[in-house]
XYZ file of C-alpha atoms in Angstrom:
755
model
C -105.399 0.283 38.756
C -103.059 3.284 39.121
C -102.114 5.246 36.032
C -98.853 7.169 35.589
C -99.767 10.856 35.207
C -99.016 12.407 31.817
C -95.727 14.334 31.779
C -95.376 17.800 30.370
C -92.560 17.139 27.907
C -93.448 19.575 25.178
C -89.895 21.047 25.279
C -88.648 17.677 24.024
C -90.963 17.605 21.037
C -89.593 18.496 17.633
C -86.152 17.302 18.782
C -85.741 14.590 16.175
C -84.405 11.235 17.210
C -82.661 12.663 20.311
C -85.977 14.256 21.461
C -87.728 10.922 21.134
C -84.853 9.195 22.883
C -84.987 11.655 25.771
C -88.781 11.145 26.133
C -88.363 7.381 26.246
C -85.231 7.380 28.403
C -85.326 6.006 31.953
C -84.184 8.975 33.987
C -84.472 7.302 37.354
C -80.703 6.671 37.495
C -79.711 10.060 36.089
C -78.509 12.894 38.355
C -81.086 15.120 36.522
C -84.112 13.113 37.589
C -87.339 13.035 35.547
C -87.669 15.676 32.772
C -90.907 17.039 34.230
C -88.900 18.159 37.240
C -86.224 19.953 35.235
C -86.019 23.695 35.855
C -87.282 25.991 33.145
C -83.817 27.266 32.390
C -82.666 23.727 31.534
C -85.830 23.115 29.511
C -85.182 26.201 27.495
C -81.574 25.305 26.697
C -82.494 21.694 25.834
C -85.363 22.863 23.586
C -83.012 25.241 21.787
C -80.342 22.541 21.437
C -82.735 19.852 20.095
C -84.130 22.101 17.381
C -80.632 23.086 16.124
C -78.852 21.250 13.362
C -75.475 22.361 14.753
C -73.679 19.899 17.061
C -74.444 20.914 20.673
C -74.481 19.529 24.159
C -75.512 20.687 27.656
C -73.803 19.614 30.893
C -76.128 20.369 33.846
C -76.095 20.166 37.552
C -73.385 19.456 40.121
C -72.347 16.326 38.255
C -72.728 17.929 34.832
C -75.162 15.402 33.386
C -74.651 15.199 29.640
C -77.442 15.984 27.124
C -76.818 16.317 23.341
C -78.691 16.727 20.064
C -78.818 14.844 16.772
C -75.961 16.920 15.354
C -73.692 15.759 18.159
C -74.460 12.030 17.707
C -71.712 11.433 15.023
C -69.170 12.942 17.395
C -70.129 10.473 20.110
C -69.677 7.480 17.865
C -70.058 4.191 19.775
C -70.768 6.020 23.035
C -74.252 6.809 21.782
C -76.828 6.297 23.222
C -75.786 4.924 26.590
C -73.894 8.129 27.463
C -77.156 10.119 27.651
C -77.588 11.643 31.077
C -74.264 10.401 32.467
C -71.822 12.802 34.141
C -69.553 14.756 31.752
C -66.434 13.318 33.426
C -67.577 9.743 32.718
C -68.744 10.459 29.194
C -65.415 11.937 28.052
C -63.031 10.446 30.628
C -60.185 10.075 28.067
C -60.117 13.821 27.281
C -61.174 15.098 30.693
C -57.584 16.166 31.687
C -57.502 18.333 28.534
C -60.968 19.964 28.845
C -61.404 20.162 32.613
C -59.681 23.586 32.823
C -62.049 24.863 30.113
C -65.062 23.429 31.907
C -63.917 25.033 35.161
C -63.740 28.433 33.442
C -67.277 28.035 32.051
C -68.673 27.074 35.461
C -66.880 30.102 36.850
C -68.838 32.291 34.425
C -66.115 32.703 31.727
C -67.044 31.719 28.182
C -64.242 30.299 26.016
C -63.733 29.694 22.301
C -61.274 27.232 20.800
C -60.381 26.645 17.175
C -59.012 23.356 15.902
C -58.229 22.052 19.384
C -56.496 18.667 19.253
C -58.079 15.911 21.367
C -57.362 12.157 21.453
C -60.793 10.485 21.750
C -61.907 6.879 22.088
C -65.202 6.998 20.214
C -64.927 3.610 18.542
C -62.956 1.603 21.044
C -59.480 2.932 20.083
C -57.645 6.239 20.463
C -57.898 8.573 17.477
C -56.681 12.095 16.773
C -59.504 14.614 16.449
C -59.727 18.375 16.127
C -62.645 20.627 17.153
C -63.703 24.235 16.966
C -66.081 24.945 19.884
C -67.159 27.291 22.629
C -67.995 26.610 26.280
C -70.598 29.002 27.757
C -72.001 29.143 31.305
C -75.812 28.536 31.729
C -77.663 30.190 34.601
C -80.782 28.897 36.361
C -83.772 30.820 37.690
C -81.822 32.016 40.683
C -79.178 33.595 38.494
C -76.594 31.087 39.553
C -74.544 28.996 37.098
C -76.170 25.596 36.936
C -74.320 24.148 33.946
C -72.550 24.826 30.678
C -73.471 24.838 27.017
C -71.276 23.861 24.072
C -71.691 24.448 20.360
C -68.991 22.596 18.443
C -67.813 21.495 15.022
C -65.447 18.628 14.346
C -62.735 19.947 12.070
C -60.664 16.737 11.951
C -61.091 16.378 8.186
C -60.256 20.007 7.500
C -57.221 19.937 9.786
C -55.870 16.770 8.207
C -56.557 18.164 4.740
C -54.732 21.369 5.564
C -51.824 19.366 7.053
C -51.664 17.195 3.945
C -51.785 20.302 1.776
C -48.999 21.924 3.789
C -46.963 18.719 3.617
C -47.475 18.564 -0.131
C -46.520 22.222 -0.435
C -43.484 21.634 1.753
C -42.572 18.598 -0.319
C -42.949 20.578 -3.527
C -40.984 23.435 -2.042
C -38.287 20.979 -0.897
C -38.245 19.358 -4.315
C -37.998 22.791 -5.861
C -35.130 23.729 -3.582
C -33.303 20.414 -3.907
C -33.916 19.885 -7.598
C -30.645 18.961 -9.361
C -31.374 21.563 -12.021
C -31.601 25.291 -11.367
C -35.071 26.907 -11.254
C -36.287 30.467 -10.921
C -39.685 32.147 -11.225
C -39.624 35.605 -12.801
C -42.669 37.875 -12.786
C -43.580 40.854 -14.866
C -42.057 42.518 -17.854
C -38.957 43.443 -15.786
C -38.378 39.816 -14.831
C -38.442 40.146 -11.042
C -37.280 37.126 -9.023
C -40.153 35.543 -7.080
C -38.507 32.179 -6.406
C -35.049 30.716 -6.881
C -33.835 27.321 -5.728
C -30.450 26.436 -4.251
C -29.080 25.216 -7.563
C -29.817 28.622 -9.113
C -28.164 30.444 -6.218
C -25.180 28.131 -6.502
C -24.938 28.887 -10.211
C -24.941 32.671 -9.809
C -22.623 32.455 -6.805
C -22.600 34.986 -3.982
C -25.948 36.724 -4.694
C -28.259 35.272 -2.045
C -30.651 38.228 -1.647
C -32.165 38.188 -5.136
C -35.874 37.799 -4.326
C -37.805 40.915 -5.325
C -35.057 42.198 -7.616
C -34.881 42.220 -11.422
C -32.478 40.026 -13.332
C -30.708 43.104 -14.699
C -30.052 44.342 -11.151
C -28.983 40.930 -9.886
C -26.814 39.916 -12.860
C -25.344 43.089 -14.386
C -22.353 41.203 -15.817
C -24.712 39.211 -18.073
C -25.562 42.361 -20.058
C -24.486 42.024 -23.666
C -24.573 38.208 -23.612
C -28.090 37.984 -25.090
C -29.941 36.471 -22.135
C -31.900 39.591 -21.193
C -33.036 39.885 -24.807
C -34.137 36.239 -24.800
C -36.264 36.853 -21.691
C -37.860 39.903 -23.301
C -38.660 37.929 -26.472
C -40.225 35.008 -24.542
C -42.329 37.420 -22.463
C -43.502 39.306 -25.532
C -44.062 36.368 -27.866
C -45.282 33.785 -25.397
C -43.048 31.241 -27.126
C -40.663 29.192 -24.968
C -36.931 29.127 -25.593
C -34.729 26.014 -25.373
C -30.932 26.220 -25.553
C -28.059 23.743 -25.064
C -24.458 24.283 -24.043
C -24.967 28.044 -23.759
C -21.940 29.959 -22.510
C -22.662 32.542 -19.801
C -20.127 34.712 -17.995
C -20.870 35.068 -14.259
C -19.096 36.881 -11.454
C -19.633 34.239 -8.783
C -17.688 35.929 -5.974
C -17.357 39.639 -5.122
C -14.372 41.145 -6.834
C -13.570 37.952 -8.744
C -13.190 37.882 -12.530
C -16.078 36.790 -14.714
C -16.159 32.996 -14.958
C -17.451 31.095 -17.972
C -20.148 28.535 -17.236
C -22.192 26.410 -19.626
C -25.932 25.760 -19.204
C -28.790 23.830 -20.791
C -31.655 26.321 -20.479
C -35.457 26.542 -20.895
C -37.416 29.817 -20.635
C -41.092 28.792 -20.245
C -43.721 31.597 -20.326
C -46.275 31.578 -17.464
C -49.792 32.731 -18.404
C -52.950 33.618 -16.478
C -56.490 32.318 -17.171
C -56.840 34.707 -20.064
C -53.627 33.428 -21.677
C -51.721 36.605 -20.924
C -48.030 36.141 -20.074
C -47.399 37.182 -16.467
C -43.942 35.786 -15.939
C -41.277 33.306 -17.016
C -40.241 30.050 -15.416
C -36.520 29.481 -15.999
C -35.085 26.046 -15.527
C -32.036 24.152 -16.664
C -28.773 22.514 -15.703
C -25.237 23.695 -15.134
C -23.438 21.503 -17.663
C -20.026 23.121 -17.333
C -18.395 19.906 -16.185
C -20.062 17.970 -18.988
C -18.970 20.472 -21.622
C -15.465 20.546 -20.193
C -15.447 16.732 -20.083
C -16.603 16.566 -23.706
C -13.916 19.050 -24.629
C -11.398 17.008 -22.646
C -12.562 13.883 -24.475
C -12.112 15.626 -27.812
C -8.680 16.848 -26.743
C -7.849 13.397 -25.369
C -8.918 11.752 -28.611
C -6.848 14.262 -30.567
C -3.849 13.620 -28.310
C -4.410 9.862 -28.608
C -4.515 10.039 -32.388
C -1.454 12.271 -32.462
C 0.383 9.952 -30.091
C -0.741 6.819 -31.915
C 0.122 8.246 -35.334
C 3.628 9.126 -34.164
C 4.285 6.135 -31.920
C 6.968 3.612 -32.911
C 4.312 0.895 -32.666
C 1.157 0.421 -34.717
C -1.992 1.208 -32.702
C -5.547 0.023 -33.359
C -9.008 0.237 -31.761
C -12.016 -2.063 -32.206
C -15.694 -1.876 -31.320
C -17.807 -4.357 -29.346
C -18.426 -6.560 -32.385
C -14.683 -6.795 -33.098
C -14.653 -4.543 -36.139
C -11.630 -2.273 -36.326
C -12.627 1.411 -36.120
C -9.191 2.984 -35.968
C -5.712 2.201 -37.302
C -2.798 4.531 -36.683
C -0.830 6.139 -39.478
C 2.089 3.846 -38.662
C -0.074 0.837 -39.619
C -0.881 2.307 -43.005
C 2.752 3.272 -43.575
C 3.966 -0.207 -42.600
C 1.388 -2.317 -44.452
C 0.554 0.021 -47.332
C -3.162 -0.371 -46.547
C -5.621 2.531 -46.529
C -8.584 3.166 -44.185
C -10.873 1.743 -46.878
C -8.972 -1.575 -46.968
C -7.754 -1.859 -43.380
C -10.763 -1.037 -41.179
C -13.448 -3.559 -40.242
C -11.696 -6.909 -40.648
C -9.617 -5.794 -43.602
C -6.478 -5.713 -41.472
C -6.378 -9.517 -41.674
C -5.507 -9.218 -45.382
C -2.051 -7.961 -44.349
C -1.386 -11.090 -42.259
C 0.593 -13.949 -43.797
C -1.775 -16.489 -45.377
C -0.438 -19.266 -43.118
C -1.125 -17.142 -40.013
C -4.370 -15.461 -41.119
C -6.771 -18.239 -40.215
C -5.630 -19.127 -36.716
C -4.820 -15.520 -35.687
C -8.251 -14.278 -36.823
C -9.934 -17.115 -34.940
C -7.952 -16.361 -31.759
C -8.926 -12.687 -32.029
C -12.639 -13.501 -32.421
C -12.504 -15.936 -29.498
C -10.824 -13.381 -27.239
C -13.380 -10.742 -28.322
C -16.251 -13.076 -27.437
C -14.703 -13.733 -24.028
C -13.764 -10.049 -23.592
C -10.298 -10.977 -22.349
C -6.773 -9.734 -23.146
C -4.808 -11.511 -25.846
C -1.310 -11.629 -27.301
C -0.400 -13.009 -30.733
C 2.724 -13.378 -32.821
C 2.280 -13.616 -36.572
C 3.907 -12.549 -39.832
C 2.749 -9.221 -41.244
C 3.224 -8.080 -44.850
C 5.173 -4.871 -45.207
C 4.418 -2.346 -47.940
C 7.380 -3.650 -49.983
C 5.845 -7.143 -49.999
C 8.209 -8.738 -47.482
C 6.867 -10.406 -44.355
C 8.042 -9.377 -40.902
C 7.353 -10.998 -37.548
C 5.063 -8.888 -35.364
C 3.604 -9.138 -31.890
C -0.030 -8.035 -31.502
C -1.236 -7.398 -27.929
C -4.491 -5.864 -26.700
C -6.509 -5.203 -23.566
C -10.299 -4.702 -23.283
C -11.717 -1.181 -23.184
C -14.105 -0.980 -20.213
C -16.644 1.825 -19.733
C -17.359 3.592 -16.462
C -20.335 1.272 -15.905
C -18.146 -1.801 -16.457
C -19.407 -2.601 -19.955
C -17.094 -3.973 -22.633
C -16.424 -1.380 -25.354
C -13.934 -3.239 -27.533
C -10.135 -3.345 -27.612
C -7.196 -1.025 -27.832
C -4.064 -2.769 -29.019
C -0.650 -2.316 -30.549
C 1.461 -4.148 -33.109
C 5.248 -4.167 -32.916
C 7.775 -5.418 -35.469
C 9.808 -8.097 -33.623
C 11.738 -9.522 -36.538
C 15.077 -8.481 -35.023
C 14.025 -9.956 -31.685
C 13.090 -13.204 -33.397
C 16.498 -13.299 -35.068
C 18.202 -12.601 -31.758
C 16.153 -15.355 -30.110
C 17.208 -17.728 -32.850
C 20.854 -16.771 -32.392
C 20.391 -17.112 -28.655
C 18.980 -20.606 -29.054
C 21.956 -21.460 -31.231
C 24.293 -19.918 -28.651
C 22.654 -21.896 -25.862
C 23.056 -25.066 -27.878
C 26.729 -24.253 -28.472
C 27.204 -23.473 -24.775
C 25.668 -26.793 -23.808
C 27.840 -28.610 -26.350
C 31.020 -26.975 -25.041
C 30.179 -27.530 -21.391
C 29.139 -31.109 -22.004
C 32.462 -31.734 -23.735
C 34.421 -30.282 -20.786
C 35.932 -32.779 -18.297
C 34.844 -30.563 -15.393
C 31.461 -30.103 -13.745
C 29.967 -26.882 -15.208
C 26.926 -25.136 -13.787
C 24.896 -21.906 -14.017
C 23.107 -20.444 -11.017
C 20.511 -17.713 -10.506
C 21.203 -14.669 -8.392
C 19.429 -16.277 -5.403
C 21.533 -19.459 -5.552
C 19.137 -21.722 -7.429
C 20.940 -23.852 -9.985
C 19.578 -23.342 -13.499
C 21.864 -25.627 -15.492
C 24.187 -28.566 -14.911
C 26.250 -30.108 -17.693
C 26.181 -33.806 -18.502
C 29.371 -34.440 -16.515
C 27.479 -33.601 -13.326
C 24.710 -36.077 -14.060
C 27.243 -38.713 -15.123
C 29.238 -38.249 -11.910
C 26.418 -37.883 -9.353
C 23.729 -39.959 -11.026
C 21.196 -37.150 -10.388
C 18.529 -36.362 -12.967
C 18.055 -32.805 -14.211
C 14.980 -32.393 -12.007
C 16.878 -33.656 -8.948
C 19.893 -31.384 -9.482
C 18.251 -28.066 -10.341
C 17.191 -25.563 -7.707
C 18.931 -26.598 -4.498
C 18.875 -30.325 -5.161
C 22.606 -30.376 -5.951
C 23.390 -29.719 -2.277
C 22.219 -33.220 -1.346
C 25.328 -34.652 -3.024
C 27.716 -32.613 -0.861
C 29.413 -34.230 2.117
C 27.495 -33.332 5.321
C 30.648 -31.902 6.908
C 31.169 -29.637 3.903
C 27.505 -28.513 3.777
C 27.818 -26.756 7.131
C 30.924 -24.956 5.893
C 30.180 -24.251 2.228
C 26.493 -23.236 2.103
C 26.850 -20.234 4.489
C 29.884 -19.179 2.460
C 27.837 -19.492 -0.768
C 25.134 -17.299 0.809
C 27.713 -14.656 1.758
C 29.207 -14.598 -1.741
C 25.759 -14.049 -3.269
C 25.215 -11.097 -0.950
C 28.650 -9.503 -1.392
C 29.348 -10.448 -5.015
C 32.786 -11.822 -4.218
C 34.192 -14.778 -6.139
C 32.898 -18.092 -4.789
C 35.740 -20.593 -4.576
C 36.866 -23.420 -2.374
C 36.963 -27.172 -2.039
C 34.265 -29.675 -1.175
C 33.445 -33.357 -1.446
C 30.659 -34.551 -3.774
C 29.085 -37.995 -3.705
C 29.407 -39.982 -6.920
C 26.867 -42.409 -8.284
C 28.877 -45.215 -6.604
C 28.302 -43.611 -3.179
C 31.944 -42.571 -2.727
C 32.866 -38.942 -2.054
C 35.528 -37.230 -4.156
C 37.193 -33.877 -3.578
C 36.443 -31.078 -6.057
C 37.804 -27.541 -6.324
C 35.013 -25.106 -7.245
C 35.115 -21.547 -8.501
C 32.206 -19.330 -9.621
C 32.148 -15.810 -11.036
C 29.155 -13.485 -10.714
C 27.699 -12.084 -13.943
C 26.545 -8.494 -13.514
C 23.328 -7.552 -15.334
C 22.459 -4.258 -17.076
C 21.167 -2.742 -13.831
C 24.421 -3.369 -11.979
C 23.133 -6.267 -9.865
C 24.160 -9.911 -10.009
C 22.102 -11.666 -12.674
C 23.714 -15.124 -12.739
C 26.631 -17.205 -11.527
C 28.874 -19.284 -13.797
C 30.813 -21.992 -12.028
C 33.143 -24.927 -12.574
C 34.039 -27.788 -10.257
C 37.194 -29.819 -10.992
C 37.998 -33.244 -9.542
C 41.109 -32.847 -7.303
C 40.722 -36.062 -5.357
C 44.145 -37.463 -6.349
C 45.805 -34.126 -5.562
C 44.123 -34.042 -2.140
C 45.325 -37.532 -1.414
C 48.894 -36.514 -2.446
C 48.666 -33.382 -0.233
C 47.536 -35.513 2.681
C 50.500 -37.817 2.024
C 52.835 -34.813 1.756
C 51.467 -33.376 4.997
C 52.089 -36.706 6.653
C 55.688 -36.655 5.401
C 56.188 -33.037 6.515
C 54.826 -33.822 9.964
C 57.133 -36.811 10.123
C 60.047 -34.631 8.983
C 59.159 -31.962 11.536
C 58.986 -34.627 14.210
C 62.425 -35.895 13.209
C 63.841 -32.317 13.072
C 62.530 -31.673 16.560
C 64.009 -34.927 17.753
C 67.302 -33.899 16.151
C 67.161 -30.494 17.874
C 66.401 -32.247 21.137
C 69.411 -34.562 20.618
C 71.598 -31.536 19.814
C 70.350 -29.846 22.981
C 71.067 -32.965 25.024
C 74.520 -33.386 23.517
C 75.321 -29.722 24.187
C 74.138 -30.047 27.745
C 76.243 -33.184 28.316
C 79.288 -31.679 26.645
C 79.121 -28.437 28.578
C 78.034 -29.747 31.965
C 81.556 -29.370 33.283
C 81.469 -25.608 32.611
C 81.698 -23.276 35.501
C 78.694 -21.396 36.763
C 79.880 -18.342 34.898
C 79.481 -20.253 31.628
C 75.962 -21.462 32.371
C 74.289 -18.459 30.591
C 76.017 -19.497 27.381
C 74.378 -22.916 27.555
C 70.988 -21.285 28.269
C 71.418 -18.945 25.308
C 72.184 -21.897 23.057
C 69.101 -23.775 24.242
C 66.910 -20.700 23.760
C 68.139 -20.393 20.178
C 67.198 -24.021 19.591
C 63.706 -23.383 21.050
C 63.223 -20.307 18.820
C 64.238 -22.350 15.800
C 61.764 -25.076 16.836
C 58.924 -22.560 17.153
C 59.622 -21.222 13.669
C 59.621 -24.811 12.407
C 56.175 -25.280 13.997
C 54.732 -22.333 12.039
C 56.215 -23.588 8.767
C 54.948 -27.079 9.423
C 51.398 -25.794 9.903
C 51.728 -24.180 6.491
C 53.120 -27.340 4.893
C 56.465 -25.577 4.506
C 55.029 -23.463 1.700
C 55.602 -20.266 3.644
C 54.479 -18.430 6.784
C 52.872 -15.163 7.820
C 55.391 -12.670 9.240
C 53.091 -11.736 12.116
C 52.637 -15.371 13.097
C 56.432 -15.961 13.090
C 57.007 -12.912 15.334
C 54.173 -13.918 17.710
C 55.635 -17.395 18.156
C 59.163 -16.090 18.865
C 58.219 -13.378 21.389
C 55.537 -15.447 23.102
C 57.818 -16.499 26.026
C 58.514 -12.845 26.793
C 54.833 -11.969 26.924
C 54.060 -14.384 29.721
C 55.100 -11.704 32.161
C 52.382 -9.053 32.157
C 54.900 -6.311 32.877
C 56.502 -6.686 29.467
C 55.041 -4.826 26.510
C 55.457 -5.322 22.780
C 53.606 -3.370 20.079
C 53.507 -5.284 16.790
C 52.062 -3.654 13.676
C 52.348 -4.192 9.924
C 50.521 -5.431 6.805
C 49.880 -9.083 6.045
C 53.016 -10.529 4.499
C 53.754 -14.126 3.585
C 57.422 -15.228 3.609
C 59.128 -18.203 2.100
C 60.549 -20.678 4.653
C 64.204 -19.525 4.427
C 63.320 -15.843 5.022
C 60.906 -16.786 7.805
C 63.599 -18.760 9.679
C 66.221 -15.978 9.285
C 63.890 -13.295 10.622
C 62.704 -15.588 13.431
C 66.323 -16.048 14.651
C 67.011 -12.304 14.362
C 63.893 -11.406 16.394
C 64.849 -14.032 18.996
C 68.334 -12.547 19.439
C 66.903 -9.018 19.759
C 64.252 -10.160 22.283
C 66.833 -12.061 24.338
C 69.136 -9.039 24.502
C 66.189 -6.737 25.395
C 65.086 -9.097 28.177
C 68.596 -9.103 29.686
C 69.769 -5.551 29.204
C 67.185 -3.497 27.313
C 63.550 -2.401 27.357
C 62.113 -5.805 28.318
C 64.257 -5.929 31.455
C 62.176 -3.323 33.301
C 58.374 -2.975 33.785
C 58.274 0.424 32.109
C 60.008 -0.676 28.910
C 58.336 -1.302 25.604
C 59.373 -2.666 22.209
C 57.828 -1.526 18.908
C 58.051 -3.952 15.984
C 56.826 -2.501 12.683
C 57.304 -3.362 9.033
C 56.365 -2.184 5.556
C 56.965 -3.250 1.966
C 58.853 -0.887 -0.333
C 57.702 -1.322 -3.937
C 60.215 -1.610 -6.754
C 61.544 -3.978 -9.344
C 62.418 -6.185 -6.392
C 60.071 -5.381 -3.454
C 61.838 -5.223 -0.090
C 60.683 -5.797 3.433
C 61.759 -3.087 5.890
C 61.340 -4.363 9.474
C 62.184 -2.139 12.430
C 62.826 -3.135 16.069
C 62.743 -0.074 18.346
C 63.109 -0.109 22.157
C 62.057 2.733 24.465
C 61.586 3.545 28.165
C 64.210 0.960 29.161
C 67.601 1.403 30.850
C 70.010 3.857 29.273
C 71.919 2.129 26.449
C 75.656 2.257 25.798
C 77.358 0.803 22.767
C 79.110 -2.534 23.498
C 82.896 -2.628 23.308
C 82.806 -5.775 21.182
C 80.406 -7.538 18.803
C 78.722 -10.502 20.441
C 77.589 -13.791 18.977
C 73.981 -12.654 18.725
C 74.943 -9.661 16.586
C 77.039 -11.818 14.315
C 74.172 -14.360 14.068
C 71.697 -11.658 12.992
C 74.040 -10.209 10.374
C 75.126 -13.575 9.018
C 71.640 -15.129 8.785
C 70.113 -12.075 7.099
C 73.064 -11.143 4.854
C 74.427 -14.515 3.809
C 71.232 -16.622 3.868
C 68.713 -14.222 2.245
C 70.794 -11.250 0.968
C 69.455 -8.698 3.434
C 70.968 -5.697 5.242
C 71.013 -5.032 9.005
C 71.580 -1.684 10.730
C 71.911 -2.013 14.494
C 72.011 1.282 16.432
C 72.662 1.582 20.166
C 70.886 4.881 20.831
C 70.853 6.018 24.512
C 67.023 5.839 24.495
C 66.971 2.249 23.269
C 68.299 -0.220 20.728
C 67.092 0.230 17.135
C 67.468 -2.506 14.557
C 66.394 -2.019 10.926
C 66.304 -5.087 8.652
C 66.029 -4.626 4.882
C 65.171 -7.931 3.160
C 64.489 -8.554 -0.557
C 61.148 -10.248 -1.250
C 62.191 -12.496 -4.100
C 61.907 -16.192 -4.732
C 65.077 -16.532 -2.625
C 64.134 -14.014 0.007
C 60.371 -14.027 0.323
C 57.112 -13.144 -1.433
C 54.739 -10.333 -0.672
C 51.381 -11.949 -1.331
C 49.093 -9.565 0.592
C 49.409 -5.881 1.357
C 46.099 -5.419 3.081
C 45.842 -4.302 6.686
C 46.517 -7.108 9.159
């Protein structure tokens, strides 16, 4: 039997668990080979490493086989023990890119030292942040060459994390100190030197940002004489803290600016050492300027409210959350004769009429429970014992956080209003009685055209109910042909404010339509705009039927007159047909006069022979002369309505003048023009002044004798209607001025507006 020779492994003895592990380890697969073959230099380093309690490792040989001691085992974690003897690169493959440059330096003979180096290791199967303080040193063999490297290390992960946490906590505290809503400052020594000051303190004192290391007296000279320096001295000397509220301090917050009053809540807390000796003062507090000013504003607002309420024409009151009255204005006490002792709480109800006290108090309590606005009308006892009607209205008081605080309300004497309402109700009843007694249809409309009221005659005639007629329902009874005409007109009247009048057909309850004349006047409200419309519609059906019959008769008469004129024309033509050619113009002139008379009759017929517009009469007479585009007439004058006799006389006069102008005057040449103008001269008897003026025609010479046309003009105007005629034959053109009285026998001036 062969026995394995005993190995000289004394250098591994005394090495603790790692020494025993190395002695028992199978080194056949290790780059180092068996321990008995290790060079003395390696044995020496390993012996030194195994006997040390400090974490160490040796990396030896070309492949840097890894050897470590018991102190290094916790660093290895789960890699122990299988990593023993393996190459350094394999053992710490995850951190090799970080440490390879350090290893290279050691193998090149350069020792390195690193403090708290951060490495991400996988010691337990997952990456973890670690920190180490270590040194890498070259190890030489017997030949003097560098055969490996030696490392003594300490894991400082706990210390690094603790320091980081401490710094974070300090940073957090420092951030809290800086961002604290209240101001803070640390003062040291008897002279109160600034060691720390947060942003709130710097904001309070204003522009002084470089205060650290300076005394409060140097930093805040304007505070001298305000008692704060003396307070600091007393706290430092006595060791007793100081607490103050709403302290006024004058600060110069900007260079060159005046001293500004601020208000602070302040604490001076003495800081002591271990022996209890005061070494400084910690100052903290809040800038409460806005709060103080707000409180002052509230006090001023309350004073203004009370002054306003006490002098208001209405009675003002305030309640709390439970409904009890906490304030009544002076006007309440003056009106009711109550005092604060009798009126506050729920005592105010004693001034309410006994018949109204129960239900009004219950409505108030219900509204208070629901926290909603309310409005009451009840009788309130005056100081003289009489009862007056009053309106009591209130709205909830809501705090900034939305909570219900009670009510603020007002009471107003409305006795006069009640009396007016009663008179108004009586007036409305009287109005309805009067309108219902009227034989006409009476209605009241709103400014937008909606009907608000129809009298009983409307419902009796149309058969509509009140609900059917009001609003725009009344329009359904109007004849469809009249709807298209009347409703746009009604819209225009509402917009312009002009009187709404006209005629329309309404359907009766029997289905038959009857003509009505309507007229409505706008009622202007206090603000100058239309408030309502008051209208009346009168049945004119019989009158319309008579007018239609009269129109039929007039048309028949006009037809017969025209036939008569035609017979006269025919008789004249037959009687004068034997005339010579030289006499033919006389026949033509006669026929033209008949045609002019017929045209005037046409205008009067269209107007039912009640009268005619002057402009329309002139247009009809001169129309034949305007068919030639070379002839020009300028006609201008105000609207003027003439009675039939005056209209016919002027029509014949204009015809004679136009005929003469067409033969001899301005209308005989292309360049000629005739101006026809008129005006009304006011007076006891208004007169129409109508002027015919020719220009740019042939030169005019006075005739040697007066013709028939001239005599016709003078006779028809003078004898028929009492007018005057002045006919002038100026060389530049004929001028004819007619002066006609506008009386019942000569004409009526109904309109003087521009045509």
